[in-house]
Coordinates of C-alpha atoms and ligand atoms in Angstrom, one line a residue:
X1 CA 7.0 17.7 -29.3
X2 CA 5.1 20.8 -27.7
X3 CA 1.8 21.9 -26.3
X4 CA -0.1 24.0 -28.2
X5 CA -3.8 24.0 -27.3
X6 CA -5.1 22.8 -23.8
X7 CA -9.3 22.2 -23.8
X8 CA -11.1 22.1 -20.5
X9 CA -14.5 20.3 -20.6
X10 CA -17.1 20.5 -17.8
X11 CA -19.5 17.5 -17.6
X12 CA -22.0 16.4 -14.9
X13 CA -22.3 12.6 -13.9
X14 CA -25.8 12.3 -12.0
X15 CA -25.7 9.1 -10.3
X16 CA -28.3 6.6 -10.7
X17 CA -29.2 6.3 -7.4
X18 CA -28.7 9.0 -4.4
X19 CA -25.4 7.5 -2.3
X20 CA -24.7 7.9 1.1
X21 CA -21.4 7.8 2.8
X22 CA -20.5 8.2 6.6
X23 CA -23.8 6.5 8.6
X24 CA -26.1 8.9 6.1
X25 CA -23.9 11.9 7.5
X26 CA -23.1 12.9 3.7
X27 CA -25.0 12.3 0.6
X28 CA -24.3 12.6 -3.0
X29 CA -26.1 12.4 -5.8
X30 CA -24.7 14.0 -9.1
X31 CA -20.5 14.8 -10.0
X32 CA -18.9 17.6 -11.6
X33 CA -16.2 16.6 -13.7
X34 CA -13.4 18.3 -16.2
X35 CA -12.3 16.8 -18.8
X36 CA -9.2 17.8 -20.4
X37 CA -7.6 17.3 -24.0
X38 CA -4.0 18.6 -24.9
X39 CA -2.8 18.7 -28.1
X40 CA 0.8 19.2 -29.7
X41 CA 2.7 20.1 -32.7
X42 CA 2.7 16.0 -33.7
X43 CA -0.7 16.1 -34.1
X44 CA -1.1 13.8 -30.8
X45 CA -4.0 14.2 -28.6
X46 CA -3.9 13.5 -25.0
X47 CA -6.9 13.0 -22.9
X48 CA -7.6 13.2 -18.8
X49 CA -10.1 13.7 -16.5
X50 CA -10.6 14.9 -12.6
X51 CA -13.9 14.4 -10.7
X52 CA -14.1 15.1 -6.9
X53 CA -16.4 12.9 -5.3
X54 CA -19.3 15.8 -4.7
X55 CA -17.6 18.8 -2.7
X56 CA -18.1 17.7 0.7
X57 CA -15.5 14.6 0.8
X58 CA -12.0 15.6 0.9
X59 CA -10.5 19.4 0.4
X60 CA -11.4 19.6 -3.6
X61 CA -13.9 20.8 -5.7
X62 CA -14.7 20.6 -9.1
X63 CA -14.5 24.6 -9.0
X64 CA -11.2 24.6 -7.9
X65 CA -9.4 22.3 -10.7
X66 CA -11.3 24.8 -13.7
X67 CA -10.0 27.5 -11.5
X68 CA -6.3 25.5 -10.8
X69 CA -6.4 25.4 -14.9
X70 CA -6.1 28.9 -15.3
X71 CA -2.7 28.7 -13.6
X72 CA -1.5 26.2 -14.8
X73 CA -2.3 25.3 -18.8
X74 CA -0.4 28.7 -19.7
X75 CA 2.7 27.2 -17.9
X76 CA 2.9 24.4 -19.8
X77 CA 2.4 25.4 -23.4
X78 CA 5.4 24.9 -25.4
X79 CA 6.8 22.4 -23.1
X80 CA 7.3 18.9 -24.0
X81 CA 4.2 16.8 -22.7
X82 CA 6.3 13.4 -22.6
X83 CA 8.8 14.9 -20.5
X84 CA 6.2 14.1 -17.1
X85 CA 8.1 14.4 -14.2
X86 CA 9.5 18.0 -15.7
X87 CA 6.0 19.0 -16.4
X88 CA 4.8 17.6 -12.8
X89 CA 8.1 20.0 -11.9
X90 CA 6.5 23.1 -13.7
X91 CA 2.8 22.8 -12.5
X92 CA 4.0 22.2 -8.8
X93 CA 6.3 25.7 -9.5
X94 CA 3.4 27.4 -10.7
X95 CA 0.8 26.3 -8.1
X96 CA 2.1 24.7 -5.1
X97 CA 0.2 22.4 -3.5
X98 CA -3.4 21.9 -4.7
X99 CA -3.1 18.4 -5.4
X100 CA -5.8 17.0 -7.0
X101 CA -6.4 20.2 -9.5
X102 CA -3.3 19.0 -11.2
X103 CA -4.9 14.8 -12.0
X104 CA -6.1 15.8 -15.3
X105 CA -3.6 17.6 -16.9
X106 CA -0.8 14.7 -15.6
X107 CA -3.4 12.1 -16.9
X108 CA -3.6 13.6 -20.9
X109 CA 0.5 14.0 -20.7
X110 CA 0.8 10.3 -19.5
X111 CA -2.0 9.8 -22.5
X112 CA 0.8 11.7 -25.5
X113 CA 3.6 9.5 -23.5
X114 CA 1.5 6.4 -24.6
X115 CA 0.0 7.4 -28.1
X116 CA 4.0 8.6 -29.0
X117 CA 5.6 5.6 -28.0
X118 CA 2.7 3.1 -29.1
X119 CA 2.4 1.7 -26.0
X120 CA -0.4 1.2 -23.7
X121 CA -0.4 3.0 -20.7
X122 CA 0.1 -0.2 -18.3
X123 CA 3.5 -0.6 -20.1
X124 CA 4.7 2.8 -19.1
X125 CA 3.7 2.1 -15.7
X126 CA 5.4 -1.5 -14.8
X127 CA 4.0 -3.6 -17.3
X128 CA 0.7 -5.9 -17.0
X129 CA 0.7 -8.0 -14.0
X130 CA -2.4 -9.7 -14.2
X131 CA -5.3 -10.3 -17.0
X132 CA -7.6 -8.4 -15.0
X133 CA -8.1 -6.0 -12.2
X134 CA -10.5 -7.3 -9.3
X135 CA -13.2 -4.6 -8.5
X136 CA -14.9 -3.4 -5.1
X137 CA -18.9 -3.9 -4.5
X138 CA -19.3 -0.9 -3.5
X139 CA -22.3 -1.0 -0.3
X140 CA -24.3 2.7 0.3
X141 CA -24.6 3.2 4.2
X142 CA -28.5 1.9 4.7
X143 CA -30.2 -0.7 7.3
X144 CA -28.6 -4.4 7.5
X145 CA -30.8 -6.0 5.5
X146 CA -30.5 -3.2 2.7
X147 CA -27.0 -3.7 3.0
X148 CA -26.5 -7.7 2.6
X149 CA -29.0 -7.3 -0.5
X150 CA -26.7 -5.4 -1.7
X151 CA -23.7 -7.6 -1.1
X152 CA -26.5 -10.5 -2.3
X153 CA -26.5 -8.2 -6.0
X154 CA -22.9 -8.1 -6.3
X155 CA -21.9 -11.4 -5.7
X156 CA -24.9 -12.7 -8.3
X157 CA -23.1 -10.4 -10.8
X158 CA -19.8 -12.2 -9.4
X159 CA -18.0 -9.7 -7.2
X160 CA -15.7 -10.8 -4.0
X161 CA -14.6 -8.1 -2.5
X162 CA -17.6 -5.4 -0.6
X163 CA -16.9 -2.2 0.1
X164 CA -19.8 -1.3 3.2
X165 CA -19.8 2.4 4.0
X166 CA -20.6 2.6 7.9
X167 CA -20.1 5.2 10.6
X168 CA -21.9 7.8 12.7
X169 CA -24.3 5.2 15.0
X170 CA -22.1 3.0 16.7
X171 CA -25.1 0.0 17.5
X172 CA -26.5 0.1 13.9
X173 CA -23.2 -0.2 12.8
X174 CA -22.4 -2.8 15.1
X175 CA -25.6 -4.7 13.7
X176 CA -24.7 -4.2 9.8
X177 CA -21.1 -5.4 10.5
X178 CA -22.9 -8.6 12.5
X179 CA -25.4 -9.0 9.3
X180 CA -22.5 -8.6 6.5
X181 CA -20.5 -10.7 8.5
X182 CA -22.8 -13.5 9.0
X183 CA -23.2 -13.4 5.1
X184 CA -19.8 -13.5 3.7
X185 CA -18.5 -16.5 2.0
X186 CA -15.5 -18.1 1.6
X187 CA -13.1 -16.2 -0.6
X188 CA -14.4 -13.3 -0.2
X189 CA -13.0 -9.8 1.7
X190 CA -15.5 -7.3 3.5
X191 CA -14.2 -3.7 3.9
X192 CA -16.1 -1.7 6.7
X193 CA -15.2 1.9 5.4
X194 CA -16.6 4.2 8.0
X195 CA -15.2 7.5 6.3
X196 CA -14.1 9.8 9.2
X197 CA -17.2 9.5 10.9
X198 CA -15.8 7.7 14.2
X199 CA -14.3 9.3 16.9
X200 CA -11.4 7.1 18.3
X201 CA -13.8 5.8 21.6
X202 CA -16.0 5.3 19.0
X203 CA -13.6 2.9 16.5
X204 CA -12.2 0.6 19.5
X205 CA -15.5 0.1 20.8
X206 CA -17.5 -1.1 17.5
X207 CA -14.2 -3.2 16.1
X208 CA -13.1 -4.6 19.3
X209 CA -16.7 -6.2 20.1
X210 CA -16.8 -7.4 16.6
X211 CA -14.5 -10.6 17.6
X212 CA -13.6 -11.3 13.9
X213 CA -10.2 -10.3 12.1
X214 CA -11.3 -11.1 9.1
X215 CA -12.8 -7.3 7.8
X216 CA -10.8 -4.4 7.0
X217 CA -11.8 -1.0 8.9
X218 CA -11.2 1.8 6.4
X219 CA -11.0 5.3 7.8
X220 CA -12.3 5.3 11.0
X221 CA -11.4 8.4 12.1
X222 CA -11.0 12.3 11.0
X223 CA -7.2 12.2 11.1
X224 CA -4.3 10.1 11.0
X225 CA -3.3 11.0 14.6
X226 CA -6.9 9.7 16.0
X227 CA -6.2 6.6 13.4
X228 CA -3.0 5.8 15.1
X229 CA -4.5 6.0 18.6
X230 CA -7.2 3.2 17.1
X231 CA -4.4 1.0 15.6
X232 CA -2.8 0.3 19.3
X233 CA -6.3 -0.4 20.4
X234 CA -7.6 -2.7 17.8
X235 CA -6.5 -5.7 16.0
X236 CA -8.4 -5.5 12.4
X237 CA -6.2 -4.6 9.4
X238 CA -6.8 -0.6 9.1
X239 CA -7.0 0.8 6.0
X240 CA -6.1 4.6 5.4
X241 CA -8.1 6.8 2.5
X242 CA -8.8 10.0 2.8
X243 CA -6.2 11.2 4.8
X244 CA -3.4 10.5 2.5
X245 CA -3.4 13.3 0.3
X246 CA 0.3 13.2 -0.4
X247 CA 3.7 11.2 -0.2
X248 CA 4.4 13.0 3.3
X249 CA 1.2 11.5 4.1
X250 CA 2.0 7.7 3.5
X251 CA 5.3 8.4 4.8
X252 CA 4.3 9.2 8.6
X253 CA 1.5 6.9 8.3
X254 CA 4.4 3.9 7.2
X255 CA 6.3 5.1 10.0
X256 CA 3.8 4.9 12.6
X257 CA 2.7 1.9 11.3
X258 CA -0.5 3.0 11.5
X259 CA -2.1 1.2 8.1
X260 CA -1.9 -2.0 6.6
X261 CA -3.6 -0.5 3.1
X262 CA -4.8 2.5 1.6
X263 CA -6.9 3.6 -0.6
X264 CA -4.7 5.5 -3.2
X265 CA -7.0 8.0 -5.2
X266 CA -5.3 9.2 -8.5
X267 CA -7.0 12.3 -8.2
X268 CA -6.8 13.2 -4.9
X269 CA -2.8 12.5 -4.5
X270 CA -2.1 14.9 -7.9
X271 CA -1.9 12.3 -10.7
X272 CA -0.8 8.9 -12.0
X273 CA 2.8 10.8 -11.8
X274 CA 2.5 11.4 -8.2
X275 CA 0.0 8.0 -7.3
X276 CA 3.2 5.9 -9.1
X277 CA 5.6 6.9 -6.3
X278 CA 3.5 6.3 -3.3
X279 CA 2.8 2.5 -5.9
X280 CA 6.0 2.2 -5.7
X281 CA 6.5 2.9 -2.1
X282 CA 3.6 0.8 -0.6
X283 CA 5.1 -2.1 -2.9
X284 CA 8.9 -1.7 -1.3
X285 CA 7.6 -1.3 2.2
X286 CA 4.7 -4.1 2.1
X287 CA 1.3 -1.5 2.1
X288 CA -1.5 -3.3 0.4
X289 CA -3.5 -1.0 -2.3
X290 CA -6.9 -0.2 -3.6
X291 CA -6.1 2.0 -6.5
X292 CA -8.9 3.9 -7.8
X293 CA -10.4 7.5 -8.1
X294 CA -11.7 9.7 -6.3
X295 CA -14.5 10.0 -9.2
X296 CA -14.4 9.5 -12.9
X297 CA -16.3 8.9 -16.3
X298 CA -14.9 6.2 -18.5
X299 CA -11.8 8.3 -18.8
X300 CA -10.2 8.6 -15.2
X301 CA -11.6 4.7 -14.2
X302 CA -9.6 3.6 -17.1
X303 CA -6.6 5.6 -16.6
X304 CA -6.4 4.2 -12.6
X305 CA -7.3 0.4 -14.1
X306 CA -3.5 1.4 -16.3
X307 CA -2.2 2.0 -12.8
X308 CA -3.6 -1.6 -11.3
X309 CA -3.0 -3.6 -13.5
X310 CA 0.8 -2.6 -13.6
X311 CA 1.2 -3.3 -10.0
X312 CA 1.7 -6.8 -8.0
X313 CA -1.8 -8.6 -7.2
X314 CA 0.2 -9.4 -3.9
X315 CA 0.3 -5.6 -3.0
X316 CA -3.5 -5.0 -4.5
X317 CA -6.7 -5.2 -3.5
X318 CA -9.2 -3.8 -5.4
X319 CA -10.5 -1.1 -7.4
X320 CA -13.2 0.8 -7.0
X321 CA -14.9 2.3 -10.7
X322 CA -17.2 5.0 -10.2
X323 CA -18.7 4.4 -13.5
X324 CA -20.8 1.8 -12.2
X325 CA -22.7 4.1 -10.4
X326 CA -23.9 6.5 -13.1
X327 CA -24.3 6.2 -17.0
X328 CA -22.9 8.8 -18.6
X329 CA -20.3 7.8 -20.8
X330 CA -17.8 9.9 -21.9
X331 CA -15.8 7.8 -24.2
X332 CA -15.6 4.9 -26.1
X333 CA -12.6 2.1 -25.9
X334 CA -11.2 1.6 -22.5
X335 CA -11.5 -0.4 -19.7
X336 CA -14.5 -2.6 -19.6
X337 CA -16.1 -4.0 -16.4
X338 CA -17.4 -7.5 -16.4
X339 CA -18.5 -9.2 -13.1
X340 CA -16.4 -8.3 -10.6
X341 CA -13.5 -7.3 -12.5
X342 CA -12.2 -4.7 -15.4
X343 CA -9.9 -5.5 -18.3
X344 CA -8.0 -3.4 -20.5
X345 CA -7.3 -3.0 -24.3
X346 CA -3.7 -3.2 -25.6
X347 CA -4.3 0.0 -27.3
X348 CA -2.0 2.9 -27.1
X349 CA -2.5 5.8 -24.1
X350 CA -5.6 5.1 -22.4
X351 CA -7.0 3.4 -25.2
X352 CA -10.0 6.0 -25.1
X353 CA -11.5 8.1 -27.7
X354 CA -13.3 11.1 -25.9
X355 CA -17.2 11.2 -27.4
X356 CA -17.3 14.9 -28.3
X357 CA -21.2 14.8 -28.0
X358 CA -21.1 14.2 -24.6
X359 CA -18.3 17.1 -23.9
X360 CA -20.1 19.3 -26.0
X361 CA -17.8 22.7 -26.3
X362 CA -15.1 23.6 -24.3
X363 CA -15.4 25.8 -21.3
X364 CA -11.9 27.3 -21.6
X365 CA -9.3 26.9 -24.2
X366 CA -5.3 28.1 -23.9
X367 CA -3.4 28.3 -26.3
Ligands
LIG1 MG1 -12.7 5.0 1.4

């Protein structure tokens, strides 16, 4: 089997409602995403998709994986697109680094692996663990009582696990963690995700006057180094996200026993090639998960659920699906979100078929 046609998409994902991250420090409202189909000599189809989250949360833009694409599609035509760790091999030869520009295309190979072998993705990937995937509430930074109402909405719809997005104003944050605190039930798990926005003073303040082990802190600081000075400090689980970008990443952060999750993004570590080994590694050395994207349509969302579902629920978390927050949908089949949690069809691939309406043409075809 070979490539012979690779078809970029560009599709934009307003949100529903504006979103803010960080204590209000950054705020998004619509996403860019590519879409990507590559077909073969077969006749297979493969589909995948990378979305940033806006262009001011991590080192990535949607830009830069159109621009990526130029480098790489013409590498890969011709080559075998079941053959994924060789074809990881060839785009990291023809681009080094540049991690997340490389999601989409890994994501439509893993897609041909699927289709060709009649298998659904989760079977490729360690096989399906659970019925379902458990998915995060996810809370936009806003005043405490916005906050718990919004905790209040998703548990009505029958979510557990919360997802508040802190930082920048140590008291008010202090106050929302008291507020979403007080309101938490039994069974359920709070994550205070302050994303970078705390300097280390900052983090062992705030989490050591909040006398309660029970929350995670996600990301309190800019870098891991700062991260490591607030785990000797503090005793709440930490939870590492944006600054693990790569295997080398997890690695020192493992070793420095700095976290006790992470957040691993899909898009942001390179793929589901690349996302499987760190899997794999958090699972062998005990780090819990919330496997998810950085942002997605229906295609991306469902190709991370694949990745969840086919990992230990005593290693996972939650997922987070971006799709909830907008309404654009970009494909039909998939992964479908009920309550608190996402199931999957046993179809093969992703189970998706792409809505061509909503792509509309391509914005660069190789071939
Ligand atoms: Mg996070």
């Amino acid at each position: 089997m070979k490539i012979t046609r690779i078809s970029v998409y560009q599709v934009d994902l307003p949100l529903e409602k504006p979103y803010w991250l960080s204590g209000g420090r950054l705020k998004f409202e619509k996403l860019d995403s590519t879409i990507v189909s590559i077909e073969t000599d077969e006749g297979i189809t493969g589909w995948g998709e990378g979305c940033p989250w806006g262009v001011t949360y991590l080192p990535a833009f949607a830009g830069g994986i159109r621009a990526g694409i130029v480098e790489l599609a013409p590498a890969m035509l011709g080559h075998d697109p079941r053959h994924i760790d060789q074809i990881n091999h060839i785009m990291d030869i023809a681009l080094p680094g540049h991690l997340y520009v490389k999601s989409a295309l890994d994501m439509a190979c893993w897609d041909i692996l699927g289709k060709s072998a009649n298998l659904p993705l989760y079977a490729l990937l360690g096989g399906r663990y659970s019925s379902h995937v458990t998915l995060q509430n996810s809370v936009s930074t806003g005043t405490p009582e916005e906050m718990v109402a919004i905790v209040q909405a998703g548990r009505a719809k029958g979510y557990t696990i919360h997802t508040a997005k802190i930082g920048a104003d140590v008291s008010l944050d202090i106050e929302r963690i008291h507020a979403l605190l007080a309101d938490l039930k039994t069974g359920e798990s709070i994550t205070f995700d302050v994303n970078r926005a705390w300097l280390p003073d900052q983090a062992i303040m705030v989490m050591n006057t909040i006398n309660d082990a029970r929350p995670y802190f996600e990301e309190p600081c800019e870098t891991l180094e700062e991260s490591r000075t607030v785990r000797r400090l503090t005793r709440q689980p930490i939870i590492l996200d944006e600054c693990i970008q790569s295997f080398g990443d997890l690695l020192l952060a493992q070793r420095e026993q700095v976290a006790q999750g992470i957040g691993l993004k899909v898009g942001r570590v390179g793929g589901l090639t690349k996302a499987k080994r760190m899997r794999d590694f958090c699972i062998a050395t005990g780090i819990r998960m919330n496997i998810e994207e950085t942002g997605a349509s229906q295609i991306g969302d469902t190709a991370t659920i694949h990745l969840a579902i086919a990992t230990p629920e005593t290693h996972r978390h939650a997922s987070w699906d971006c799709s909830a927050l907008h309404s654009v949908i970009t494909a039909d089949g998939g992964y479908i979100r009920e309550g608190g949690k996402a199931t999957l069809p046993d179809s093969p691939g992703l189970g998706i078929e792409a809505r061509m309406e909503v792509l509309g043409e391509p914005v660069a075809v190789y071939s």
